[in-house]
Short mmCIF file of N, CA and C in Angstrom, two decimals:
data_model
loop_
_atom_site.label_atom_id
_atom_site.label_comp_id
_atom_site.label_asym_id
_atom_site.label_seq_id
_atom_site.Cartn_x
_atom_site.Cartn_y
_atom_site.Cartn_z
N MET A 1 -14.60 -21.28 7.90
CA MET A 1 -14.07 -21.84 7.40
C MET A 1 -14.88 -23.00 7.52
N THR A 2 -15.56 -23.42 6.43
CA THR A 2 -16.27 -25.21 6.44
C THR A 2 -16.47 -26.42 6.14
N GLU A 3 -14.55 -25.65 5.91
CA GLU A 3 -14.58 -26.85 4.99
C GLU A 3 -13.22 -27.84 6.04
N LYS A 4 -13.86 -28.93 5.54
CA LYS A 4 -12.63 -30.31 6.52
C LYS A 4 -10.20 -29.25 6.92
N SER A 5 -10.14 -29.30 7.71
CA SER A 5 -8.52 -29.64 7.70
C SER A 5 -7.76 -30.26 6.92
N PRO A 6 -7.13 -30.53 6.26
CA PRO A 6 -6.04 -30.48 5.36
C PRO A 6 -5.05 -31.40 6.55
N GLY A 7 -4.76 -30.88 7.46
CA GLY A 7 -3.83 -31.57 8.91
C GLY A 7 -4.71 -32.75 9.51
N PHE A 8 -5.73 -32.73 9.63
CA PHE A 8 -6.60 -33.85 10.13
C PHE A 8 -7.23 -34.82 9.20
N GLU A 9 -6.70 -34.41 7.94
CA GLU A 9 -7.19 -35.50 7.51
C GLU A 9 -6.34 -36.59 6.46
N ARG A 10 -5.18 -35.83 7.38
CA ARG A 10 -3.90 -36.43 7.27
C ARG A 10 -3.34 -36.71 8.59
N GLN A 11 -3.24 -36.28 9.45
CA GLN A 11 -2.71 -36.46 11.02
C GLN A 11 -4.20 -36.65 11.82
N PRO A 12 -4.97 -37.71 11.36
CA PRO A 12 -6.98 -37.34 12.36
C PRO A 12 -6.08 -37.23 14.14
N ASP A 13 -5.02 -38.14 14.16
CA ASP A 13 -4.98 -38.05 15.32
C ASP A 13 -3.89 -37.32 16.58
N TYR A 14 -3.97 -36.03 15.86
CA TYR A 14 -2.67 -34.93 15.84
C TYR A 14 -3.64 -34.08 17.39
N PRO A 15 -3.03 -34.36 17.84
CA PRO A 15 -3.25 -32.74 19.44
C PRO A 15 -3.44 -32.25 19.93
N LEU A 16 -4.58 -32.47 19.68
CA LEU A 16 -5.07 -30.74 19.56
C LEU A 16 -6.34 -30.66 20.61
N GLY A 17 -6.98 -29.75 21.58
CA GLY A 17 -7.64 -29.97 22.33
C GLY A 17 -8.11 -28.10 22.39
N ILE A 18 -9.95 -28.00 22.61
CA ILE A 18 -10.24 -27.16 22.45
C ILE A 18 -10.98 -27.13 24.01
N GLN A 19 -10.89 -26.08 25.24
CA GLN A 19 -11.90 -26.22 25.91
C GLN A 19 -12.05 -24.53 26.23
N VAL A 20 -13.92 -24.33 27.31
CA VAL A 20 -13.52 -22.91 27.54
C VAL A 20 -13.13 -22.94 28.92
N ALA A 21 -12.35 -21.84 28.81
CA ALA A 21 -11.41 -22.22 29.84
C ALA A 21 -12.27 -21.44 31.05
N ASP A 22 -12.22 -21.85 32.54
CA ASP A 22 -12.74 -21.24 32.93
C ASP A 22 -12.08 -20.54 34.69
N GLY A 23 -11.90 -19.94 34.05
CA GLY A 23 -11.78 -18.54 34.72
C GLY A 23 -11.94 -16.98 33.55
N SER A 24 -10.60 -16.33 34.00
CA SER A 24 -10.51 -14.75 33.72
C SER A 24 -8.94 -14.69 33.27
N VAL A 25 -9.47 -14.55 32.17
CA VAL A 25 -7.16 -14.27 31.17
C VAL A 25 -7.95 -12.29 31.09
N ARG A 26 -6.40 -12.22 31.70
CA ARG A 26 -6.66 -11.18 31.03
C ARG A 26 -5.06 -11.03 30.02
N VAL A 27 -4.94 -9.48 29.46
CA VAL A 27 -3.61 -9.38 28.75
C VAL A 27 -2.97 -7.95 29.13
N ILE A 28 -2.14 -7.45 30.20
CA ILE A 28 -0.92 -6.81 30.54
C ILE A 28 0.31 -6.45 29.19
N TYR A 29 -0.53 -4.58 27.67
CA TYR A 29 0.67 -4.36 27.81
C TYR A 29 1.26 -2.95 28.24
N ARG A 30 2.79 -3.07 28.54
CA ARG A 30 3.10 -1.79 28.96
C ARG A 30 2.55 -1.20 30.06
N GLY A 31 2.05 -2.57 31.45
CA GLY A 31 1.57 -1.75 32.42
C GLY A 31 -0.40 -1.77 31.28
N GLU A 32 -1.19 -1.79 30.87
CA GLU A 32 -1.96 -1.04 30.51
C GLU A 32 -3.04 -2.82 30.05
N LYS A 33 -3.99 -2.54 30.77
CA LYS A 33 -5.06 -3.92 30.28
C LYS A 33 -5.54 -4.16 28.99
N VAL A 34 -4.97 -4.35 28.14
CA VAL A 34 -5.42 -4.79 26.24
C VAL A 34 -6.97 -5.91 26.09
N ALA A 35 -6.79 -6.43 27.37
CA ALA A 35 -8.11 -7.97 26.88
C ALA A 35 -8.38 -7.71 28.12
N ASP A 36 -9.21 -8.77 28.30
CA ASP A 36 -9.66 -8.74 29.91
C ASP A 36 -11.71 -9.32 29.98
N SER A 37 -11.51 -11.39 29.87
CA SER A 37 -12.28 -12.49 29.94
C SER A 37 -12.51 -13.26 30.74
N VAL A 38 -13.63 -13.15 30.18
CA VAL A 38 -14.22 -14.52 31.65
C VAL A 38 -14.90 -15.77 30.49
N SER A 39 -15.08 -15.08 28.90
CA SER A 39 -14.89 -16.16 27.59
C SER A 39 -14.76 -16.28 27.08
N ALA A 40 -13.16 -16.06 27.33
CA ALA A 40 -11.58 -17.60 26.85
C ALA A 40 -11.77 -18.76 25.74
N ILE A 41 -11.20 -19.46 25.01
CA ILE A 41 -11.29 -20.19 25.26
C ILE A 41 -10.23 -20.86 25.17
N CYS A 42 -9.41 -21.94 24.97
CA CYS A 42 -8.39 -22.28 25.87
C CYS A 42 -7.66 -23.70 24.72
N MET A 43 -7.48 -23.67 24.41
CA MET A 43 -6.35 -24.65 23.19
C MET A 43 -5.25 -24.81 23.91
N THR A 44 -4.80 -26.70 23.79
CA THR A 44 -4.40 -27.04 24.19
C THR A 44 -3.85 -27.93 22.64
N GLU A 45 -2.97 -27.83 21.86
CA GLU A 45 -1.97 -27.78 20.65
C GLU A 45 -0.62 -28.58 20.96
N SER A 46 -0.24 -30.14 20.36
CA SER A 46 0.74 -30.76 19.99
C SER A 46 2.05 -30.33 21.78
N THR A 47 2.66 -30.54 21.34
CA THR A 47 3.89 -29.68 22.14
C THR A 47 4.24 -28.33 23.13
N TYR A 48 3.05 -27.48 22.36
CA TYR A 48 3.46 -26.45 22.10
C TYR A 48 2.30 -25.29 24.26
N ASP A 49 2.81 -24.55 23.94
CA ASP A 49 2.63 -24.20 26.10
C ASP A 49 0.14 -24.09 25.26
N PRO A 50 -0.73 -24.43 25.90
CA PRO A 50 -2.01 -23.85 25.78
C PRO A 50 -1.76 -22.30 25.48
N VAL A 51 -3.07 -21.88 24.78
CA VAL A 51 -2.91 -20.75 24.08
C VAL A 51 -4.33 -20.04 24.45
N PHE A 52 -4.48 -19.11 24.32
CA PHE A 52 -5.38 -18.69 25.00
C PHE A 52 -6.80 -17.60 24.07
N TYR A 53 -7.27 -17.89 23.15
CA TYR A 53 -8.53 -17.74 22.57
C TYR A 53 -9.20 -16.42 22.89
N ILE A 54 -9.19 -15.15 23.11
CA ILE A 54 -9.68 -13.95 23.14
C ILE A 54 -11.33 -13.59 22.67
N PRO A 55 -12.52 -13.25 22.69
CA PRO A 55 -13.82 -13.00 21.89
C PRO A 55 -13.03 -11.34 21.55
N LYS A 56 -13.16 -11.15 20.96
CA LYS A 56 -13.21 -9.08 20.40
C LYS A 56 -13.26 -8.68 21.34
N GLY A 57 -14.95 -8.35 21.79
CA GLY A 57 -15.74 -8.32 22.18
C GLY A 57 -15.23 -7.49 23.92
N ASP A 58 -14.03 -8.41 23.94
CA ASP A 58 -12.48 -8.81 25.17
C ASP A 58 -12.18 -8.02 25.48
N VAL A 59 -11.03 -7.53 23.93
CA VAL A 59 -10.29 -6.98 23.41
C VAL A 59 -10.43 -5.48 23.45
N ARG A 60 -9.79 -4.21 23.97
CA ARG A 60 -9.57 -3.45 23.13
C ARG A 60 -8.97 -3.07 22.03
N MET A 61 -9.97 -3.37 21.44
CA MET A 61 -9.09 -2.79 19.58
C MET A 61 -8.47 -1.33 19.72
N GLU A 62 -9.23 -0.98 20.63
CA GLU A 62 -8.36 0.20 19.60
C GLU A 62 -7.17 0.15 19.52
N LEU A 63 -6.84 -0.06 20.75
CA LEU A 63 -5.83 0.01 20.34
C LEU A 63 -4.09 -0.99 20.20
N LEU A 64 -5.48 -2.25 18.30
CA LEU A 64 -5.06 -2.53 17.52
C LEU A 64 -4.45 -2.04 16.63
N SER A 65 -3.97 -2.61 15.83
CA SER A 65 -4.07 -2.43 13.82
C SER A 65 -4.13 -3.68 12.86
N ALA A 66 -4.25 -3.58 12.45
CA ALA A 66 -4.29 -4.60 11.74
C ALA A 66 -3.05 -4.44 10.69
N THR A 67 -2.36 -5.99 10.65
CA THR A 67 -0.49 -5.03 9.65
C THR A 67 -1.80 -6.68 8.38
N GLU A 68 -0.33 -6.73 7.68
CA GLU A 68 0.38 -7.31 6.34
C GLU A 68 -0.25 -8.35 6.75
N HIS A 69 0.12 -9.56 7.88
CA HIS A 69 1.06 -10.09 8.07
C HIS A 69 0.39 -11.19 8.11
N LYS A 70 -0.14 -12.33 6.94
CA LYS A 70 -0.46 -13.96 6.78
C LYS A 70 0.16 -15.48 7.81
N THR A 71 -0.68 -15.91 8.03
CA THR A 71 1.20 -17.56 8.08
C THR A 71 -0.68 -17.87 7.78
N HIS A 72 -0.37 -19.21 7.78
CA HIS A 72 -1.11 -20.33 7.55
C HIS A 72 -0.82 -22.17 8.09
N CYS A 73 -1.71 -22.51 9.45
CA CYS A 73 -1.58 -23.73 9.51
C CYS A 73 -3.24 -25.28 9.28
N PRO A 74 -1.36 -25.84 8.55
CA PRO A 74 -3.07 -27.37 7.87
C PRO A 74 -4.20 -27.38 8.98
N PHE A 75 -4.55 -27.46 10.77
CA PHE A 75 -5.05 -27.89 11.51
C PHE A 75 -5.59 -26.50 11.45
N LYS A 76 -5.49 -25.33 11.31
CA LYS A 76 -5.97 -24.51 11.88
C LYS A 76 -7.23 -23.53 10.23
N GLY A 77 -6.20 -23.78 10.21
CA GLY A 77 -6.01 -21.89 8.35
C GLY A 77 -5.59 -21.28 8.31
N ASP A 78 -6.59 -20.04 7.64
CA ASP A 78 -4.82 -18.85 7.94
C ASP A 78 -5.29 -17.74 9.21
N ALA A 79 -4.36 -17.50 9.11
CA ALA A 79 -4.05 -16.50 10.41
C ALA A 79 -3.66 -14.90 10.08
N SER A 80 -4.40 -13.82 10.64
CA SER A 80 -4.81 -12.97 10.20
C SER A 80 -3.86 -12.14 11.62
N TYR A 81 -2.64 -11.13 11.98
CA TYR A 81 -1.92 -9.94 12.76
C TYR A 81 -2.00 -9.35 13.20
N TRP A 82 -2.27 -9.05 14.60
CA TRP A 82 -2.56 -7.18 14.46
C TRP A 82 -1.27 -6.31 15.80
N SER A 83 -0.95 -6.01 15.76
CA SER A 83 0.07 -4.84 16.46
C SER A 83 -0.47 -4.25 17.39
N ILE A 84 0.40 -4.40 18.86
CA ILE A 84 -0.38 -3.16 19.73
C ILE A 84 0.50 -2.55 19.71
N THR A 85 -0.01 -0.92 19.61
CA THR A 85 0.33 0.16 20.52
C THR A 85 -0.32 1.14 21.28
N PHE A 86 0.79 0.86 22.39
CA PHE A 86 0.00 1.86 22.89
C PHE A 86 1.49 2.44 23.87
N ASN A 87 1.14 3.82 24.36
CA ASN A 87 2.79 4.93 24.90
C ASN A 87 3.59 4.87 24.17
N ALA A 88 2.67 4.86 22.83
CA ALA A 88 4.34 5.27 22.18
C ALA A 88 5.21 3.91 21.99
N ALA A 89 5.30 3.09 22.33
CA ALA A 89 5.66 1.77 21.89
C ALA A 89 4.30 0.90 21.04
N THR A 90 5.16 -0.43 20.31
CA THR A 90 4.07 -0.77 19.58
C THR A 90 4.89 -1.87 19.54
N ALA A 91 3.97 -3.75 19.95
CA ALA A 91 4.15 -3.89 20.16
C ALA A 91 4.31 -5.62 18.25
N ALA A 92 4.85 -5.07 17.20
CA ALA A 92 4.98 -5.95 16.28
C ALA A 92 4.12 -7.45 15.73
N ASN A 93 3.11 -6.68 15.47
CA ASN A 93 2.04 -8.50 15.02
C ASN A 93 2.56 -9.16 16.66
N ALA A 94 1.49 -8.64 17.98
CA ALA A 94 1.99 -9.14 18.72
C ALA A 94 0.35 -10.48 18.84
N ALA A 95 -0.36 -10.36 17.53
CA ALA A 95 -1.47 -11.25 18.47
C ALA A 95 -2.67 -11.53 17.30
N TRP A 96 -2.35 -13.32 17.03
CA TRP A 96 -3.40 -13.55 15.84
C TRP A 96 -4.42 -13.19 15.91
N SER A 97 -5.76 -13.66 14.67
CA SER A 97 -7.03 -14.68 15.14
C SER A 97 -7.18 -15.20 13.54
N TYR A 98 -7.98 -16.37 13.75
CA TYR A 98 -8.57 -17.36 12.34
C TYR A 98 -9.53 -17.05 13.09
N GLU A 99 -9.45 -15.31 11.15
CA GLU A 99 -11.45 -14.98 11.45
C GLU A 99 -12.25 -16.57 10.57
N THR A 100 -11.54 -17.46 10.07
CA THR A 100 -12.82 -18.24 9.48
C THR A 100 -11.61 -20.17 9.25
N PRO A 101 -11.47 -20.23 10.62
CA PRO A 101 -11.20 -21.19 11.22
C PRO A 101 -11.58 -21.90 9.79
N PHE A 102 -10.75 -23.51 9.83
CA PHE A 102 -11.64 -25.31 9.63
C PHE A 102 -12.45 -25.27 10.78
N TYR A 103 -13.68 -26.11 10.15
CA TYR A 103 -14.34 -26.71 10.72
C TYR A 103 -14.76 -27.75 12.38
N GLU A 104 -12.98 -27.77 12.21
CA GLU A 104 -12.41 -29.19 13.21
C GLU A 104 -12.39 -27.73 14.68
N VAL A 105 -12.01 -26.78 14.40
CA VAL A 105 -11.51 -25.65 14.71
C VAL A 105 -12.38 -24.61 15.03
N ALA A 106 -13.17 -24.80 14.47
CA ALA A 106 -14.96 -23.25 14.89
C ALA A 106 -15.04 -22.66 15.50
N GLU A 107 -14.53 -22.99 17.08
CA GLU A 107 -15.24 -22.26 18.40
C GLU A 107 -14.10 -21.17 18.27
N ILE A 108 -13.07 -21.24 17.67
CA ILE A 108 -11.92 -20.04 17.54
C ILE A 108 -12.12 -18.55 16.97
N ALA A 109 -13.46 -18.72 16.26
CA ALA A 109 -13.69 -18.12 15.06
C ALA A 109 -13.67 -16.58 15.46
N GLY A 110 -12.74 -15.26 14.80
CA GLY A 110 -12.62 -14.22 15.38
C GLY A 110 -11.82 -13.64 16.65
N ALA A 111 -11.83 -14.55 17.51
CA ALA A 111 -11.53 -14.63 18.88
C ALA A 111 -9.34 -14.43 18.31
N LEU A 112 -9.18 -13.37 19.51
CA LEU A 112 -7.37 -12.71 19.21
C LEU A 112 -6.62 -14.12 20.42
N ALA A 113 -5.38 -14.45 20.57
CA ALA A 113 -4.68 -15.18 20.90
C ALA A 113 -3.42 -13.46 20.66
N PHE A 114 -2.15 -13.63 21.84
CA PHE A 114 -1.33 -12.72 22.02
C PHE A 114 0.03 -13.83 22.58
N TYR A 115 0.77 -12.98 22.02
CA TYR A 115 2.58 -14.55 21.91
C TYR A 115 3.14 -13.43 23.30
N ALA A 116 3.16 -14.93 24.43
CA ALA A 116 3.32 -14.52 25.31
C ALA A 116 4.31 -13.71 25.15
N SER A 117 5.48 -13.52 24.34
CA SER A 117 6.86 -12.97 24.23
C SER A 117 6.66 -11.51 23.68
N ALA A 118 5.60 -10.71 23.40
CA ALA A 118 4.77 -9.68 23.12
C ALA A 118 4.87 -8.78 23.87
N VAL A 119 3.61 -9.94 25.72
CA VAL A 119 2.87 -8.86 26.43
C VAL A 119 3.92 -8.83 27.35
N ASP A 120 3.21 -7.60 28.25
CA ASP A 120 3.88 -7.54 29.30
C ASP A 120 3.55 -9.30 30.30
N SER A 121 1.95 -9.85 30.09
CA SER A 121 1.53 -10.92 30.99
C SER A 121 0.26 -10.90 30.28
N ILE A 122 0.55 -12.69 30.51
CA ILE A 122 -1.10 -12.58 30.34
C ILE A 122 -1.59 -14.28 31.20
N GLU A 123 -2.66 -13.49 31.82
CA GLU A 123 -3.30 -13.72 33.45
C GLU A 123 -4.11 -14.50 33.32
N PHE A 124 -4.31 -15.89 34.32
CA PHE A 124 -5.65 -16.31 34.40
C PHE A 124 -5.76 -16.89 35.58
N ASP A 125 -6.63 -16.57 35.74
CA ASP A 125 -7.19 -16.35 37.33
C ASP A 125 -8.85 -17.53 37.66
N PRO A 126 -8.26 -18.48 37.70
CA PRO A 126 -9.03 -19.78 37.31
C PRO A 126 -10.00 -19.67 38.26
N ASN A 127 -11.66 -20.65 38.24
CA ASN A 127 -12.31 -20.14 39.04
C ASN A 127 -12.57 -21.20 40.40
#
């Protein structure tokens, strides 16, 4: 999206930060590496735990399938969701992405984030 975030218009001091994750990020599901990236972005937002957004090129997209689930964030935009399937197990709506986020968070466009509770681990090794 090239439009401005209505959330930031209402709350310009909302605590949200974006920076390149200086290291490597891996996502493991059922012992299988689903994502491995040195190009992830780390987002810190309000009181939430930091979230890594991983470029789709660093994700094994053959293990993911898009779902109908959608959500909206007034600061980031409309989120799409993916489920992970591996070895006959499925983690429903385990990953999300803002395909066309608001202007203020354009860096996360198309990158995937994973719920820590839906995967074995999200590992970060700093440089």
